[in-house]
CSV table of C-alpha atoms in Angstrom, one decimal:
chain,number,residue,atom,x,y,z
A,21,MET,CA,-9.3,13.5,31.1
A,22,ALA,CA,-6.3,13.6,33.5
A,23,ALA,CA,-3.1,15.1,32.5
A,24,MET,CA,-0.9,12.6,30.6
A,25,ARG,CA,2.4,12.4,32.6
A,26,PHE,CA,5.9,10.7,31.4
A,27,GLN,CA,8.2,8.5,33.2
A,28,SER,CA,12.1,7.8,33.1
A,29,THR,CA,12.6,4.2,31.6
A,30,ARG,CA,15.1,3.9,34.3
A,31,ASP,CA,12.7,5.0,37.5
A,32,ALA,CA,9.1,5.0,37.2
A,33,ALA,CA,9.1,7.2,40.1
A,34,ILE,CA,10.8,10.2,38.1
A,35,THR,CA,8.0,11.4,35.9
A,36,ALA,CA,7.4,15.0,33.8
A,37,GLY,CA,4.5,16.6,32.1
A,38,PHE,CA,4.5,16.9,28.3
A,39,GLY,CA,6.5,20.1,27.9
A,40,GLU,CA,8.8,19.7,30.7
A,41,ALA,CA,9.8,16.0,29.2
A,42,LEU,CA,10.6,17.9,25.7
A,43,ALA,CA,12.5,20.7,27.5
A,44,ARG,CA,14.8,18.5,29.3
A,45,GLY,CA,15.2,15.3,26.5
A,46,LEU,CA,16.5,12.9,29.2
A,47,ALA,CA,15.3,12.3,32.5
A,48,PRO,CA,17.5,13.2,35.0
A,49,ASP,CA,18.7,9.5,36.1
A,50,GLY,CA,19.8,9.7,32.3
A,51,GLY,CA,16.4,7.7,31.4
A,52,LEU,CA,14.4,8.3,28.4
A,53,TYR,CA,10.7,9.7,28.8
A,54,VAL,CA,7.9,7.5,28.0
A,55,PRO,CA,4.3,7.9,28.5
A,56,GLN,CA,2.6,6.3,31.4
A,57,ARG,CA,-0.2,5.2,30.0
A,58,TRP,CA,-1.2,5.1,26.2
A,59,PRO,CA,-4.1,7.5,25.1
A,60,GLU,CA,-6.6,5.9,23.0
A,61,VAL,CA,-6.9,7.3,19.9
A,62,ALA,CA,-10.9,6.9,18.3
A,63,PRO,CA,-9.9,5.8,14.3
A,64,ALA,CA,-13.2,7.8,13.5
A,65,ASP,CA,-10.9,10.8,14.9
A,66,LEU,CA,-8.2,9.8,12.7
A,67,ASP,CA,-10.4,9.0,9.4
A,68,ALA,CA,-12.1,12.8,10.0
A,69,ALA,CA,-8.6,14.4,9.7
A,70,ALA,CA,-8.5,16.4,6.5
A,71,ASP,CA,-4.9,16.5,5.8
A,72,LEU,CA,-1.2,15.2,7.4
A,73,PRO,CA,-1.0,18.2,9.9
A,74,ALA,CA,-4.9,17.6,11.2
A,75,LEU,CA,-3.9,14.0,11.7
A,76,ALA,CA,-0.7,14.9,13.6
A,77,ALA,CA,-2.8,17.1,15.9
A,78,ARG,CA,-5.3,14.3,16.7
A,79,LEU,CA,-2.5,11.9,17.2
A,80,ILE,CA,-0.2,13.6,19.4
A,81,GLY,CA,-2.8,16.0,20.9
A,82,PRO,CA,-3.7,13.6,23.8
A,83,PHE,CA,0.0,13.4,25.0
A,84,ALA,CA,0.1,17.1,25.4
A,85,GLU,CA,-3.3,16.7,27.5
A,86,GLY,CA,-2.8,18.9,30.5
A,87,ASP,CA,0.0,20.9,29.5
A,88,ALA,CA,0.6,24.3,28.6
A,89,LEU,CA,1.4,23.3,24.9
A,90,ALA,CA,-2.1,21.4,24.2
A,91,ALA,CA,-3.8,24.8,23.3
A,92,SER,CA,-1.3,25.2,20.4
A,93,MET,CA,-0.9,21.7,19.0
A,94,ALA,CA,-2.9,22.5,15.9
A,95,PRO,CA,-0.9,25.4,14.8
A,96,ILE,CA,2.3,23.6,16.1
A,97,CYS,CA,1.4,20.4,13.7
A,98,ALA,CA,0.6,23.0,10.9
A,99,GLU,CA,4.0,24.4,11.4
A,100,ALA,CA,6.1,21.3,11.4
A,101,PHE,CA,3.8,18.9,8.9
A,102,SER,CA,4.0,21.7,6.2
A,103,PHE,CA,5.0,19.4,3.6
A,104,PRO,CA,3.7,16.3,2.2
A,105,ALA,CA,4.9,12.2,2.9
A,106,PRO,CA,3.4,10.8,-0.5
A,107,VAL,CA,3.2,7.2,-0.8
A,108,ALA,CA,4.8,6.0,-4.5
A,109,ASP,CA,3.5,2.7,-5.7
A,110,LEU,CA,5.9,0.5,-7.2
A,111,GLU,CA,3.5,-2.8,-7.4
A,112,PRO,CA,0.0,-1.4,-7.1
A,113,GLY,CA,-1.5,-3.4,-4.2
A,114,ARG,CA,1.6,-5.0,-3.0
A,115,LEU,CA,4.4,-2.6,-3.0
A,116,ALA,CA,5.0,1.0,-2.3
A,117,VAL,CA,7.6,3.4,-1.1
A,118,LEU,CA,6.8,6.1,1.3
A,119,GLU,CA,8.8,9.2,0.5
A,120,LEU,CA,10.1,11.2,3.5
A,121,PHE,CA,12.5,13.7,1.7
A,122,HIS,CA,10.1,16.4,0.8
A,123,GLY,CA,11.5,18.8,3.9
A,124,PRO,CA,13.8,21.3,3.8
A,125,THR,CA,16.7,19.8,4.1
A,126,ALA,CA,15.5,16.2,2.5
A,127,ALA,CA,15.5,13.4,5.6
A,128,PHE,CA,12.7,12.1,7.6
A,129,LYS,CA,14.0,14.0,10.5
A,130,ASP,CA,12.6,17.3,9.5
A,131,PHE,CA,9.2,16.0,11.0
A,132,GLY,CA,10.5,15.4,14.2
A,133,ALA,CA,13.0,18.5,14.4
A,134,ARG,CA,10.5,21.0,13.2
A,135,PHE,CA,7.8,20.0,15.4
A,136,LEU,CA,10.3,19.8,18.6
A,137,ALA,CA,11.7,23.3,17.4
A,138,ALA,CA,8.0,24.8,17.3
A,139,CYS,CA,7.3,23.2,20.9
A,140,LEU,CA,10.2,24.3,22.7
A,141,ALA,CA,9.9,28.3,20.9
A,142,ARG,CA,6.4,28.6,22.4
A,143,LEU,CA,7.6,27.3,25.8
A,144,ARG,CA,10.2,30.1,26.0
A,145,GLU,CA,9.5,33.0,28.4
A,146,PRO,CA,10.7,36.1,27.9
A,147,ARG,CA,14.2,37.3,29.8
A,148,SER,CA,14.5,33.4,30.5
A,149,ARG,CA,18.1,31.9,30.2
A,150,THR,CA,19.1,30.6,26.9
A,151,LEU,CA,18.0,27.2,25.8
A,152,THR,CA,21.3,25.2,24.2
A,153,ILE,CA,20.2,22.2,22.1
A,154,LEU,CA,22.9,19.5,22.2
A,155,VAL,CA,22.7,16.9,19.3
A,156,ALA,CA,25.2,14.3,18.2
A,157,THR,CA,25.0,13.4,14.2
A,158,SER,CA,26.3,11.2,11.4
A,159,GLY,CA,24.7,13.7,9.0
A,160,ASP,CA,21.1,13.9,8.8
A,161,THR,CA,20.0,14.5,12.3
A,162,GLY,CA,22.3,17.8,12.7
A,163,GLY,CA,21.2,18.9,9.5
A,164,ALA,CA,17.6,19.2,10.2
A,165,VAL,CA,18.1,20.2,13.7
A,166,ALA,CA,20.2,22.9,12.4
A,167,ALA,CA,17.5,24.2,9.8
A,168,ALA,CA,14.6,23.7,12.1
A,169,PHE,CA,16.1,25.8,15.3
A,170,HIS,CA,17.9,28.3,12.8
A,171,GLY,CA,16.9,31.9,14.1
A,172,ARG,CA,14.8,30.7,17.2
A,173,PRO,CA,15.1,33.7,19.5
A,174,GLY,CA,16.5,32.3,23.0
A,175,ILE,CA,17.7,29.1,21.7
A,176,GLU,CA,21.0,28.1,20.6
A,177,VAL,CA,22.1,24.6,18.8
A,178,VAL,CA,25.5,22.7,19.3
A,179,VAL,CA,25.9,20.1,16.9
A,180,LEU,CA,28.6,17.4,17.3
A,181,PHE,CA,29.7,15.2,14.2
A,182,PRO,CA,32.6,13.0,13.5
A,183,LYS,CA,35.2,14.8,11.5
A,184,GLY,CA,35.9,13.2,7.9
A,185,ARG,CA,32.9,10.8,8.4
A,186,VAL,CA,30.0,12.5,7.0
A,187,SER,CA,29.5,13.5,3.3
A,188,PRO,CA,30.9,16.8,2.1
A,189,THR,CA,27.1,17.6,1.4
A,190,GLN,CA,26.1,16.7,4.7
A,191,GLN,CA,29.2,18.7,6.2
A,192,GLN,CA,27.8,21.8,4.5
A,193,GLN,CA,24.2,21.5,6.0
A,194,LEU,CA,25.8,21.3,9.2
A,195,THR,CA,28.0,24.1,9.1
A,196,CYS,CA,26.4,26.6,6.9
A,197,TRP,CA,24.1,28.2,9.2
A,198,GLY,CA,25.9,30.4,11.5
A,199,GLY,CA,23.5,32.7,14.0
A,200,ASN,CA,22.7,30.4,17.0
A,201,VAL,CA,23.8,27.2,15.4
A,202,ARG,CA,27.3,26.0,15.9
A,203,ALA,CA,28.7,22.7,14.4
A,204,PHE,CA,31.8,21.3,15.7
A,205,ALA,CA,34.0,18.3,14.2
A,206,VAL,CA,34.9,15.7,16.9
A,207,ARG,CA,38.1,13.3,16.0
A,208,GLY,CA,36.3,9.9,16.3
A,209,THR,CA,33.0,8.0,15.6
A,210,PHE,CA,29.4,9.1,15.8
A,211,ASP,CA,29.5,7.0,19.1
A,212,ASP,CA,32.3,9.3,20.3
A,213,CYS,CA,29.7,12.6,19.5
A,214,GLN,CA,26.8,10.7,21.3
A,215,ARG,CA,28.9,9.7,24.4
A,216,LEU,CA,30.0,13.4,24.7
A,217,ALA,CA,26.5,14.8,24.3
A,218,LYS,CA,25.3,12.2,27.2
A,219,GLN,CA,28.1,12.9,29.6
A,220,ALA,CA,27.0,16.5,29.4
A,221,PHE,CA,23.5,15.8,30.3
A,222,LEU,CA,24.4,14.0,33.3
A,223,ASP,CA,26.9,17.0,34.3
A,224,GLU,CA,25.1,18.3,37.0
A,225,PRO,CA,27.2,21.4,37.4
A,226,LEU,CA,27.1,22.2,33.5
A,227,ARG,CA,23.3,21.7,33.7
A,228,ARG,CA,22.9,24.3,36.7
A,229,SER,CA,24.9,26.7,34.6
A,230,ARG,CA,23.1,26.5,31.5
A,231,GLU,CA,19.4,24.9,30.3
A,232,LEU,CA,20.5,21.9,28.3
A,233,SER,CA,18.2,19.7,26.1
A,234,SER,CA,18.4,16.9,23.3
A,235,ALA,CA,17.1,17.1,19.8
A,236,ASN,CA,18.3,13.6,18.9
A,237,SER,CA,15.7,10.5,18.8
A,238,ILE,CA,16.0,10.1,22.7
A,239,ASN,CA,13.7,13.0,22.8
A,240,LEU,CA,10.0,12.2,22.9
A,241,GLY,CA,9.3,15.4,20.9
A,242,ARG,CA,11.5,13.6,18.1
A,243,LEU,CA,9.9,10.4,18.0
A,244,LEU,CA,6.0,11.0,18.5
A,245,PRO,CA,5.8,13.1,15.1
A,246,GLN,CA,7.3,10.2,13.2
A,247,ALA,CA,4.9,8.2,14.1
A,248,VAL,CA,2.5,10.4,12.3
A,249,TYR,CA,3.4,9.3,8.7
A,250,TYR,CA,3.2,5.7,9.6
A,251,ALA,CA,-0.2,6.4,10.9
A,252,ALA,CA,-1.2,7.9,7.8
A,253,THR,CA,0.5,5.9,5.3
A,254,ALA,CA,-1.4,2.8,6.8
A,255,ARG,CA,-4.9,4.2,7.0
A,256,SER,CA,-4.3,5.7,3.0
A,257,LEU,CA,-3.1,2.1,1.9
A,258,ALA,CA,-5.2,-0.5,4.0
A,259,GLY,CA,-8.0,-1.4,1.6
A,260,PRO,CA,-11.9,-1.8,2.1
A,261,GLY,CA,-11.5,-4.9,4.1
A,262,GLY,CA,-8.6,-3.7,6.6
A,263,GLU,CA,-5.7,-5.4,4.8
A,264,PRO,CA,-3.0,-5.4,6.7
A,265,VAL,CA,0.2,-3.1,5.9
A,266,SER,CA,3.6,-4.1,6.7
A,267,PHE,CA,6.2,-1.5,7.2
A,268,ILE,CA,10.2,-2.5,6.0
A,269,ILE,CA,12.2,0.0,7.6
A,270,PRO,CA,15.9,0.5,7.1
A,271,SER,CA,17.2,1.7,10.5
A,272,GLY,CA,20.4,2.8,12.3
A,273,ASN,CA,19.5,3.1,15.9
A,274,LEU,CA,16.0,1.6,15.6
A,275,GLY,CA,14.1,5.1,16.2
A,276,ASN,CA,12.2,5.3,13.2
A,277,ALA,CA,11.4,2.0,13.7
A,278,MET,CA,10.4,2.7,17.5
A,279,ALA,CA,8.1,5.4,15.8
A,280,CYS,CA,6.2,2.9,14.0
A,281,ILE,CA,5.8,0.6,16.8
A,282,TRP,CA,4.5,3.6,18.9
A,283,ALA,CA,1.9,4.3,16.1
A,284,ARG,CA,0.9,0.5,16.2
A,285,ARG,CA,0.7,1.1,19.9
A,286,LEU,CA,-1.9,3.8,19.8
A,287,GLY,CA,-3.8,1.6,17.3
A,288,ALA,CA,-2.9,4.2,14.6
A,289,ALA,CA,-1.2,1.7,12.1
A,290,ASP,CA,-3.1,-1.3,13.6
A,291,ARG,CA,-4.5,-2.4,10.5
A,292,GLY,CA,-2.5,-5.7,10.9
A,293,ASP,CA,0.9,-3.6,10.8
A,294,ARG,CA,3.8,-5.6,11.1
A,295,THR,CA,7.2,-3.6,11.7
A,296,ARG,CA,10.4,-5.1,10.2
A,297,ALA,CA,13.8,-3.2,11.0
A,298,GLN,CA,16.6,-4.0,8.9
A,299,ARG,CA,20.3,-2.7,10.1
A,300,GLN,CA,21.9,-0.8,7.6
A,301,PRO,CA,25.2,-1.9,6.3
């Protein structure tokens, strides 16, 4: 099978391999990295997965084909998906809740943050310059990223959050780490934090002076792992006749909804899946 490549949403001529796309976060032109082609994942392969980490390795593995990370996909997924994503029935056969709060920071973003951290840690070479993970957050993302990357050699995390606009619990999660994690309160909104981060990624003199990457959902390594729990849920809830499973997804910037669409694109949640995103008030 040919090595997978990922192209910028702004210029298809700008491409990268799996590990490079994760390490860069954004393409050089400011676009997002997306697959040049969608791999085919056989339903039987997914059905044969014994647990969530095994399902994740089978689903994400084809995207790393031909990359240095390919051989490590099973241990990476075992590290990232070390907690469950159970489904609680509210009305059996009709309505259920996918519980995504069993990770270390009680946020669904723990899945993607831990996967990305496990990948980037394996890409670091001895004596290579420090990788700076720059993340803008309105609360949950920063805490998940800080927890996932804390104590990782050769990696530092810089978290930007809007001053006075996160809960006390979230602020504690953002600022309690020390070590290789630093958090800065920005006078402004989340959009201001995000704008500062994007400006940094497009600042070529800055990028030449230090290695930068993103851990927001603009990073492929954050989005792909979130497709896994939709695939697992669709497969566990679909009845003998393959009845459709619909997902109702409260969303802010629609990253979590996009992960569901990607799962459907792979055929992993294609048992009649219909995704509905609802803007949070």
